[in-house]
PDB file of C-alpha atoms in Angstrom:
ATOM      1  CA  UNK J   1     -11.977 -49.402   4.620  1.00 49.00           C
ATOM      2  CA  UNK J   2     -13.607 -49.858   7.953  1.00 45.00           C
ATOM      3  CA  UNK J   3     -17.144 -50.123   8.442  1.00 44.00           C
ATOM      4  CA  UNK J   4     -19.650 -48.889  11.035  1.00 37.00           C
ATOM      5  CA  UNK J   5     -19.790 -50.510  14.427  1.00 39.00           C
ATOM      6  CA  UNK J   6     -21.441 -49.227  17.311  1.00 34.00           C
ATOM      7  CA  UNK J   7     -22.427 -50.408  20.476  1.00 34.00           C
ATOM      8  CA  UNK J   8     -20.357 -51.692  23.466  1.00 33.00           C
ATOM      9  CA  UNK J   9     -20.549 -55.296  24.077  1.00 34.00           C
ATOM     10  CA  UNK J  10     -19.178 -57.895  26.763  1.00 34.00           C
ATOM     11  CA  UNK J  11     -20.434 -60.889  26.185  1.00 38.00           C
ATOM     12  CA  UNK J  12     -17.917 -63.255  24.984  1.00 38.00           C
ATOM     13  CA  UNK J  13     -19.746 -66.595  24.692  1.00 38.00           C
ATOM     14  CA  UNK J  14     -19.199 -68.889  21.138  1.00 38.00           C
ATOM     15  CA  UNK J  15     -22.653 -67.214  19.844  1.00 36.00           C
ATOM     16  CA  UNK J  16     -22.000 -63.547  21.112  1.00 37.00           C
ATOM     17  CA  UNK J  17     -19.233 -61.061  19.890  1.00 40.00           C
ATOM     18  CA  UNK J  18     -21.736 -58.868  17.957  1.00 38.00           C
ATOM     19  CA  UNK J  19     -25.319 -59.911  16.208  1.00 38.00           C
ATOM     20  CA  UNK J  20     -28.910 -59.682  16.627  1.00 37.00           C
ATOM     21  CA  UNK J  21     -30.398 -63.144  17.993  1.00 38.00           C
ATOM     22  CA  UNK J  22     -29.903 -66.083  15.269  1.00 44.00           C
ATOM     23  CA  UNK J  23     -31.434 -69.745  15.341  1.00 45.00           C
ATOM     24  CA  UNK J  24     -28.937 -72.304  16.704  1.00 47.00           C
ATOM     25  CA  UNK J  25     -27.958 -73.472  12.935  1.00 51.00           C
ATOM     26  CA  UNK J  26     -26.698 -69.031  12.077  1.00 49.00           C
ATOM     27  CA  UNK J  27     -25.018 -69.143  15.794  1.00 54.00           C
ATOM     28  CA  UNK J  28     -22.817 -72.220  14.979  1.00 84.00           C
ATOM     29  CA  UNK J  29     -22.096 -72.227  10.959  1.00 88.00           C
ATOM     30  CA  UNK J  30     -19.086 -69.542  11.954  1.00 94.00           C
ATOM     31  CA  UNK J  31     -17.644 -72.521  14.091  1.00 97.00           C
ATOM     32  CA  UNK J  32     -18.186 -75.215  11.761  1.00 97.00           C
ATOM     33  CA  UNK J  33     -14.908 -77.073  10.506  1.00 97.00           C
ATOM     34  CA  UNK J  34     -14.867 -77.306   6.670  1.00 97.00           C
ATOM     35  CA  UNK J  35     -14.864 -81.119   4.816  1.00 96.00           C
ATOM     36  CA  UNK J  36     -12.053 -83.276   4.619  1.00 97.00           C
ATOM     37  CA  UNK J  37     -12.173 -82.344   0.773  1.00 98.00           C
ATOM     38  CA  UNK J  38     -12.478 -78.484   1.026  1.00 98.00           C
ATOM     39  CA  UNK J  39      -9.861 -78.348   3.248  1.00 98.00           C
ATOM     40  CA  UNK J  40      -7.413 -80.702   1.633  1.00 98.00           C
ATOM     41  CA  UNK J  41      -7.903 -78.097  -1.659  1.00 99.00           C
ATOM     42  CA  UNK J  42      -7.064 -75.205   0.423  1.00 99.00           C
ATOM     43  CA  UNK J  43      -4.323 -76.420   1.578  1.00 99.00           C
ATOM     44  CA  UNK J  44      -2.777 -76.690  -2.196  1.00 99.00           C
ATOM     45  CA  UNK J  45      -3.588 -73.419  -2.892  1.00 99.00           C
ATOM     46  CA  UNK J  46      -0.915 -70.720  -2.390  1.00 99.00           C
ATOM     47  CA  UNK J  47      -0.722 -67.956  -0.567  1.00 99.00           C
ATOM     48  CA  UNK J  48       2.505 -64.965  -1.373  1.00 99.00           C
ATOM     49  CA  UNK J  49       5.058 -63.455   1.215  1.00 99.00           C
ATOM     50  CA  UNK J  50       6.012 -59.836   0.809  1.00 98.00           C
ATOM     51  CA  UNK J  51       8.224 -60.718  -2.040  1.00 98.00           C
ATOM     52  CA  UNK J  52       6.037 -62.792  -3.939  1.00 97.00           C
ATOM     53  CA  UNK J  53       7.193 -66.209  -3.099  1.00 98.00           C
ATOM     54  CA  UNK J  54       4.646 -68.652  -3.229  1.00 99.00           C
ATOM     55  CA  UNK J  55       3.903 -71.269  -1.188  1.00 98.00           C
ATOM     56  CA  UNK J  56       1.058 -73.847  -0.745  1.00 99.00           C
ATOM     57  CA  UNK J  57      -1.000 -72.803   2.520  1.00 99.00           C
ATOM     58  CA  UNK J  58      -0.746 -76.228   3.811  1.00 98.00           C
ATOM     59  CA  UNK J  59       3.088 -75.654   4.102  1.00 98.00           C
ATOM     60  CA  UNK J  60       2.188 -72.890   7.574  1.00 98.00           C
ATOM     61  CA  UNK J  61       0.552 -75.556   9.010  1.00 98.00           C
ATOM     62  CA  UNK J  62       1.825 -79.267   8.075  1.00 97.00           C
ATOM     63  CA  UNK J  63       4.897 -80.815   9.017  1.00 93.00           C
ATOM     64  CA  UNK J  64       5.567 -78.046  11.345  1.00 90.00           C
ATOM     65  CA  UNK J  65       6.100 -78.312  15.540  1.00 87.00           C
ATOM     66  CA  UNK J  66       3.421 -77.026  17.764  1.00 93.00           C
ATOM     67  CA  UNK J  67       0.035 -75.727  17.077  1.00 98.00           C
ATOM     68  CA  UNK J  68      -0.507 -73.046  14.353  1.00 98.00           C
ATOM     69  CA  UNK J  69      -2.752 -70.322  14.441  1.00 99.00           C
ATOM     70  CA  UNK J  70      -3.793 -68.575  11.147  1.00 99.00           C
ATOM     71  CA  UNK J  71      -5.441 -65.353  11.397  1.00 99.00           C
ATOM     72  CA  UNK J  72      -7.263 -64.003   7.964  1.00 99.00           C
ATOM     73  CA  UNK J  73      -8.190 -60.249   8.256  1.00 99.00           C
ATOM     74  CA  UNK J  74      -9.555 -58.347   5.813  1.00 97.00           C
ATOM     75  CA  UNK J  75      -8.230 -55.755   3.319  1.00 97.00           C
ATOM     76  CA  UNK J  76      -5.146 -54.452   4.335  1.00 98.00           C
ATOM     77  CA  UNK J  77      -6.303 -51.073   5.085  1.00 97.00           C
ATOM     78  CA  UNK J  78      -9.235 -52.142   7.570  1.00 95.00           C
ATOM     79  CA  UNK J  79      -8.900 -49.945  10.621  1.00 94.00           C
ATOM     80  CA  UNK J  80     -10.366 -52.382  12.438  1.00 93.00           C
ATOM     81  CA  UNK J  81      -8.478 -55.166  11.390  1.00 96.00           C
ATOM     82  CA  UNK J  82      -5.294 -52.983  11.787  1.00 97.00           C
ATOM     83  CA  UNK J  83      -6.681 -52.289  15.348  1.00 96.00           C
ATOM     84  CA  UNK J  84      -7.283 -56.415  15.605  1.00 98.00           C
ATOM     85  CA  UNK J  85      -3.738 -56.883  14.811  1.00 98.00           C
ATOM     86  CA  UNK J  86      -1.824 -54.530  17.159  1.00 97.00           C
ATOM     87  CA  UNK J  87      -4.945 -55.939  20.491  1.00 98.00           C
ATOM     88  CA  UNK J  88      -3.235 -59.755  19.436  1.00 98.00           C
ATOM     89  CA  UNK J  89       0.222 -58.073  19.661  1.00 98.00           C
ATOM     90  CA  UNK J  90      -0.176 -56.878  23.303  1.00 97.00           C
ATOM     91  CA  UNK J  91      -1.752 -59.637  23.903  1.00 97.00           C
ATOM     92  CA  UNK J  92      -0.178 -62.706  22.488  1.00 98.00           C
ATOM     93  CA  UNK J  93       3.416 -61.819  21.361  1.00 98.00           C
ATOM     94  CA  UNK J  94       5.081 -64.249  19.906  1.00 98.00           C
ATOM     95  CA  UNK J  95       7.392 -64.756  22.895  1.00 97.00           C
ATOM     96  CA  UNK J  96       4.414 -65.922  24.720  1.00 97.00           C
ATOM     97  CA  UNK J  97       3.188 -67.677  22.468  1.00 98.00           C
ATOM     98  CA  UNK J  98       6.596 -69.930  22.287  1.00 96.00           C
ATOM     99  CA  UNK J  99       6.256 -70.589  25.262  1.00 96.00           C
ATOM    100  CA  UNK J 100       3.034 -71.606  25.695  1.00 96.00           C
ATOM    101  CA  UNK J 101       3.039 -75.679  25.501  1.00 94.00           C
ATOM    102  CA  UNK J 102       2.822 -77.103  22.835  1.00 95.00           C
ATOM    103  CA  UNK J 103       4.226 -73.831  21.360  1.00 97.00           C
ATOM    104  CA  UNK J 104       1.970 -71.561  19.329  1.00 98.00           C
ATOM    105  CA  UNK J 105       3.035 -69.915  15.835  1.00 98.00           C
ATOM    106  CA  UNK J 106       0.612 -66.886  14.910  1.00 99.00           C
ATOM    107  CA  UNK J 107       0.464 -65.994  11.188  1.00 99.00           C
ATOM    108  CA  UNK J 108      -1.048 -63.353   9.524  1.00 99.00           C
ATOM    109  CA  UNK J 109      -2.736 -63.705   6.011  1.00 99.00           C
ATOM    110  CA  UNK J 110      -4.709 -60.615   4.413  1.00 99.00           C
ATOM    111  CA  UNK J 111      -6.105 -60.957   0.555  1.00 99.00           C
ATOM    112  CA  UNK J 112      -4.243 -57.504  -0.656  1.00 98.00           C
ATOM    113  CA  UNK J 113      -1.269 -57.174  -3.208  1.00 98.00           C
ATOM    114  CA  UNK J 114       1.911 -58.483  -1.746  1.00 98.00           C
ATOM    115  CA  UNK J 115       3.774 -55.130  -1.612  1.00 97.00           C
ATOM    116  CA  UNK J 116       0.876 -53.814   1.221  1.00 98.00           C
ATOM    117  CA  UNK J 117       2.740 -56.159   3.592  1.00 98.00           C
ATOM    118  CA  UNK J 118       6.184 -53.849   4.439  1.00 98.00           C
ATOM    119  CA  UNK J 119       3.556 -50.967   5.404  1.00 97.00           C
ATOM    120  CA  UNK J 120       0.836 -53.111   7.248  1.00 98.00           C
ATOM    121  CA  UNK J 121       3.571 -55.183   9.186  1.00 98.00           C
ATOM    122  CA  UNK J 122       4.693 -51.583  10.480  1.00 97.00           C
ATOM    123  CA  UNK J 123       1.186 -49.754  11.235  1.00 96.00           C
ATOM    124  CA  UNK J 124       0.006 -53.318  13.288  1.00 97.00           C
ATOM    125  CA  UNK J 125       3.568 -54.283  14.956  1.00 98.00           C
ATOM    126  CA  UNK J 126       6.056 -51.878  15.991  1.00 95.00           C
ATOM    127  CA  UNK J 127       5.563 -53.027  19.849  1.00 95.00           C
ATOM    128  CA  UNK J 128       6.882 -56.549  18.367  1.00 96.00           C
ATOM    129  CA  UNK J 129      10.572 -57.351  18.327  1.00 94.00           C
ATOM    130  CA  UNK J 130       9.722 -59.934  15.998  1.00 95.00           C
ATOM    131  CA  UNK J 131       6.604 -59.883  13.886  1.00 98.00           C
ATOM    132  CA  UNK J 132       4.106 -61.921  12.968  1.00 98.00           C
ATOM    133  CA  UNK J 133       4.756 -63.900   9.451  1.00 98.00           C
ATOM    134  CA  UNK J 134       2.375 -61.976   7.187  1.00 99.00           C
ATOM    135  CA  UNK J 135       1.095 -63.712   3.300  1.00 99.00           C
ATOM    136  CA  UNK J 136      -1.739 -62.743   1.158  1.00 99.00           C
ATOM    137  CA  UNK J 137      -4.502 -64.935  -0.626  1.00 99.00           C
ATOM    138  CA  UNK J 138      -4.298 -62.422  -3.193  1.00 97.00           C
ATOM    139  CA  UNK J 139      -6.886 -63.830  -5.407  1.00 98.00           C
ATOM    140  CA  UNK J 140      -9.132 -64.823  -2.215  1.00 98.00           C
ATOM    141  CA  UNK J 141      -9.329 -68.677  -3.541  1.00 99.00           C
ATOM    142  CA  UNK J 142      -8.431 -69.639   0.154  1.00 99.00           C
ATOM    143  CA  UNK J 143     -11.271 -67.338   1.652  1.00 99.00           C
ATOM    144  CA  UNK J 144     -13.634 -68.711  -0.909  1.00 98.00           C
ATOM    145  CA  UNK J 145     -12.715 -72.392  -0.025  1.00 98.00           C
ATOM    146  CA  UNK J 146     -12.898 -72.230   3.654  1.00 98.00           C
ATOM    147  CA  UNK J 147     -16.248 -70.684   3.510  1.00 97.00           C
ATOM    148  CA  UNK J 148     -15.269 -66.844   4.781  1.00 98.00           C
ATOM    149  CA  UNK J 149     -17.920 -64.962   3.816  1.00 96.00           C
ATOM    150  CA  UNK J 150     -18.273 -61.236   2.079  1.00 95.00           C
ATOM    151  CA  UNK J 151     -20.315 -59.156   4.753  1.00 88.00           C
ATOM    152  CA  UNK J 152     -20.293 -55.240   5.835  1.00 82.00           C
ATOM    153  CA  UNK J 153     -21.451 -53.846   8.424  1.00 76.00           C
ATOM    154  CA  UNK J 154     -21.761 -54.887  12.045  1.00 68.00           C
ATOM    155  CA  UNK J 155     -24.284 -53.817  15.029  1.00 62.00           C
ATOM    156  CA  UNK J 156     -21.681 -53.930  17.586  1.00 79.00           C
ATOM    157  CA  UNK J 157     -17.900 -52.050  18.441  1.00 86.00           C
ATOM    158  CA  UNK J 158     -16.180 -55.149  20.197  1.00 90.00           C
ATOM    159  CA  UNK J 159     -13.591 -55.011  22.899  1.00 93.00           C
ATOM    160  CA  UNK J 160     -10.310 -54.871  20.128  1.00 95.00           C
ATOM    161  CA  UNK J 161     -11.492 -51.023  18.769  1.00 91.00           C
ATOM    162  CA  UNK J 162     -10.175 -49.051  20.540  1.00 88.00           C
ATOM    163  CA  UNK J 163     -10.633 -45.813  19.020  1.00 80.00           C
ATOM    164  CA  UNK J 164     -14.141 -44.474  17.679  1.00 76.00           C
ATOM    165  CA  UNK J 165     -15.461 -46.336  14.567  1.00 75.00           C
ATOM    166  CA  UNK J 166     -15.250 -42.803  13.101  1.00 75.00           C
ATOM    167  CA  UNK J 167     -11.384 -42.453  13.961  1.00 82.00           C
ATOM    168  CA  UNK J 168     -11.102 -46.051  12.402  1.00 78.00           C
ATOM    169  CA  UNK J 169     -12.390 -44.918   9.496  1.00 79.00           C
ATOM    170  CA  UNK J 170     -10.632 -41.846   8.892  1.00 84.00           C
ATOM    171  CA  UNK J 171      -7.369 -43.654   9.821  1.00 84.00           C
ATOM    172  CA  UNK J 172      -8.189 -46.124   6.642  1.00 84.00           C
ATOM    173  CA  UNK J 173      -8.805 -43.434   4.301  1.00 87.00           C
ATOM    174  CA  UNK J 174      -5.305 -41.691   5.269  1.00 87.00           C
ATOM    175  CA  UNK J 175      -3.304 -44.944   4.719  1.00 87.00           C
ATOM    176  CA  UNK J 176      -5.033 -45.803   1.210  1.00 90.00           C
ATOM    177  CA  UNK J 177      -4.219 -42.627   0.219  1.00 90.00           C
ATOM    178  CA  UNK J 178      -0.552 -41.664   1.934  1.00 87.00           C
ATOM    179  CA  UNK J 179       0.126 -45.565   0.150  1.00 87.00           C
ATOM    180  CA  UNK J 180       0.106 -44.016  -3.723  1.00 88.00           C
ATOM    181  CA  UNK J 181      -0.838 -46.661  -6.457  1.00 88.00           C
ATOM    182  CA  UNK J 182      -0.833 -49.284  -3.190  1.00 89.00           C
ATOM    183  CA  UNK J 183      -3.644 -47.879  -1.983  1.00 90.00           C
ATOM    184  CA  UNK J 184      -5.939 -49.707  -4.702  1.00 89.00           C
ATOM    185  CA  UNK J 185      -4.171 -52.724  -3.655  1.00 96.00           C
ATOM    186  CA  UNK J 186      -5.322 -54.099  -0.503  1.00 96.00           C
ATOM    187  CA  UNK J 187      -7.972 -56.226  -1.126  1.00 96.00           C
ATOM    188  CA  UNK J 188     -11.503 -57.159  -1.784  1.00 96.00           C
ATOM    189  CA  UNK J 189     -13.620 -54.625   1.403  1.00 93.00           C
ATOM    190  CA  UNK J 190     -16.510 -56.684   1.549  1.00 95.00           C
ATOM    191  CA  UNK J 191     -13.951 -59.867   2.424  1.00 98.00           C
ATOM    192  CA  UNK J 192     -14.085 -61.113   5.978  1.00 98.00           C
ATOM    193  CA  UNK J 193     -11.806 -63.108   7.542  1.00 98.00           C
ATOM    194  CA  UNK J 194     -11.397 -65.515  10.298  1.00 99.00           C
ATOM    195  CA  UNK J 195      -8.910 -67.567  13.002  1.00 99.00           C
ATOM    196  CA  UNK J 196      -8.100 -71.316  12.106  1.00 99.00           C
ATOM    197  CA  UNK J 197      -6.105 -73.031  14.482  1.00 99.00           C
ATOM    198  CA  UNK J 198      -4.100 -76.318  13.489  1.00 98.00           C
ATOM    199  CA  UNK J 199      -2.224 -78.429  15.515  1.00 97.00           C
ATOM    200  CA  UNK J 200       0.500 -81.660  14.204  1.00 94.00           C
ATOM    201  CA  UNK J 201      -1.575 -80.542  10.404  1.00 95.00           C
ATOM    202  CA  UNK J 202      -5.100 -80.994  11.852  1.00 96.00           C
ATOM    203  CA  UNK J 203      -7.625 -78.165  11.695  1.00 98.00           C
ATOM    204  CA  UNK J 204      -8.831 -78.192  15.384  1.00 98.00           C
ATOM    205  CA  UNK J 205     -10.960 -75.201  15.811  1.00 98.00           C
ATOM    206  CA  UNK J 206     -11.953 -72.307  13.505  1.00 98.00           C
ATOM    207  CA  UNK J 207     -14.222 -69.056  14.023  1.00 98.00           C
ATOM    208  CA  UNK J 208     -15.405 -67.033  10.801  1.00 98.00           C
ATOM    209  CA  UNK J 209     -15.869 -63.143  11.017  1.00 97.00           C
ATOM    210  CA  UNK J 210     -19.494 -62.739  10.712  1.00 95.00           C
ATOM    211  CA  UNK J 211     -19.269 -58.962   9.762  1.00 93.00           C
ATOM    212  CA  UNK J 212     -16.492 -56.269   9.254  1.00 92.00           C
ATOM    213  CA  UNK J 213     -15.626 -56.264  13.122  1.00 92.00           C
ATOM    214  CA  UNK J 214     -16.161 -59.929  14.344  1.00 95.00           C
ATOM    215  CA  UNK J 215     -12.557 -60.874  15.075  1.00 97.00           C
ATOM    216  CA  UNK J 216     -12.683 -63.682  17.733  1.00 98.00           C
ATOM    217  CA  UNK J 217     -11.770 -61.972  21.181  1.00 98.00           C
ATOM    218  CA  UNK J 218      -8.834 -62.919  23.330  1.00 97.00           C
ATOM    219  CA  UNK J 219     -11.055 -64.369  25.717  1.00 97.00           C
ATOM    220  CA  UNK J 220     -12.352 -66.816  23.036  1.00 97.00           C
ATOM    221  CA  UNK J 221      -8.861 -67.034  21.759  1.00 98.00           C
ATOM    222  CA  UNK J 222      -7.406 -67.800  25.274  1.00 96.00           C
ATOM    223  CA  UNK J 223      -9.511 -70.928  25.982  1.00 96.00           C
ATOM    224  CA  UNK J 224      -9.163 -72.290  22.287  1.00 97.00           C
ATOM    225  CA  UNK J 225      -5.186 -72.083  22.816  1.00 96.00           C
ATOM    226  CA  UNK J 226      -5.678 -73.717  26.256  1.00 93.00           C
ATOM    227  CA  UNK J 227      -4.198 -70.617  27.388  1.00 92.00           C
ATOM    228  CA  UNK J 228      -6.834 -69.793  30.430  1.00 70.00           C
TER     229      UNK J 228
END
């Protein structure tokens, strides 16, 4: 589900988007590229499309034109993730993204049960003629290796919530349970997530979620994409 966040907040600085002060060591481990090593294991592990194809992650980001964006969220009934999704939709849809230069491919990977993915592609992208590519890390070995952590909570509502937290969380409970026996299936709720941006197979920037609403915003985003 979703989990409390409160307070209004503007500041969209690296260190900002959401906690109480931290030493300079907290404010930039969320930023800090993984080892040649950890990464290179990732990338072998697989990750699941919505019919249970596997694939090694490194195969969304290697050998492919452009620059790649992944974007880990949460379970896949996190209101605020879900909320996340549809604020990068208006915001970067894919057709903008093509044509950015080099061109940008977003992808979507969440840590559920494969068969969440038909449902959460419609609740987060019905404004997109053509979706995001969505896979799962079902067993979270990817999450693990890249260092996203497991943390609730969250003292601040950032600019992508759009609706109350309470609303958030009331729309989470009515999707687990409207899914049936899919509704156990979306994931670890304590998992976090994070954006990992790879261009010509090289990871060039990453930001971790620090809590249960610490997306990076599309300022942040914008100026990692070059897009300003």
């Amino acid at each position: 589900m979703a989990e409390v966040a409160t307070e209004s907040k503007t500041d969209k600085s690296p260190a900002a988007n959401g906690e109480a002060p931290m030493n300079g060591e907290q404010q930039e481990a969320h930023y800090q590229l993984p080892d040649a090593k950890a990464l290179e294991e990732a990338g072998n592990l697989l990750v699941r499309d919505e019919n249970g194809n596997e694939t090694p992650f490194k195969s969304l980001y290697e050998n492919q034109p452009g620059r790649r964006l992944c974007v880990f969220v949460r379970h896949f009934y996190c209101g605020h993730c879900e909320e996340y999704v549809r604020y990068l939709a208006k915001h970067l849809p894919p057709e903008k993204l093509a044509s950015a230069s080099p061109p940008i491919t977003l992808t979507i990977i969440g840590c559920g049960d494969p068969q969440c993915i038909p449902d959460y592609r419609t609740r987060t992208m019905s404004s997109l003629s053509k979706p995001y590519p969505i896979y799962t890390d079902r067993d979270r070995a990817i999450y693990t290796k890249l260092g996203m952590i497991q943390q609730l909570g969250g003292e601040t509502k950032p600019e992508y919530l759009t609706t109350s937290v309470t609303s958030s969380v009331v729309s989470s409970l009515k999707n687990i349970i409207t899914s049936g026996p899919k509704g156990f299936k979306g994931g670890n709720y304590s998992q976090n997530g994070g954006e990992w941006l790879f261009e010509d197979g090289e990871l060039k920037w990453v930001r971790r979620m620090r809590n249960s609403a610490d997306h990076a915003l599309i300022e942040e985003l914008r100026d990692a994409l070059g897009m300003q």
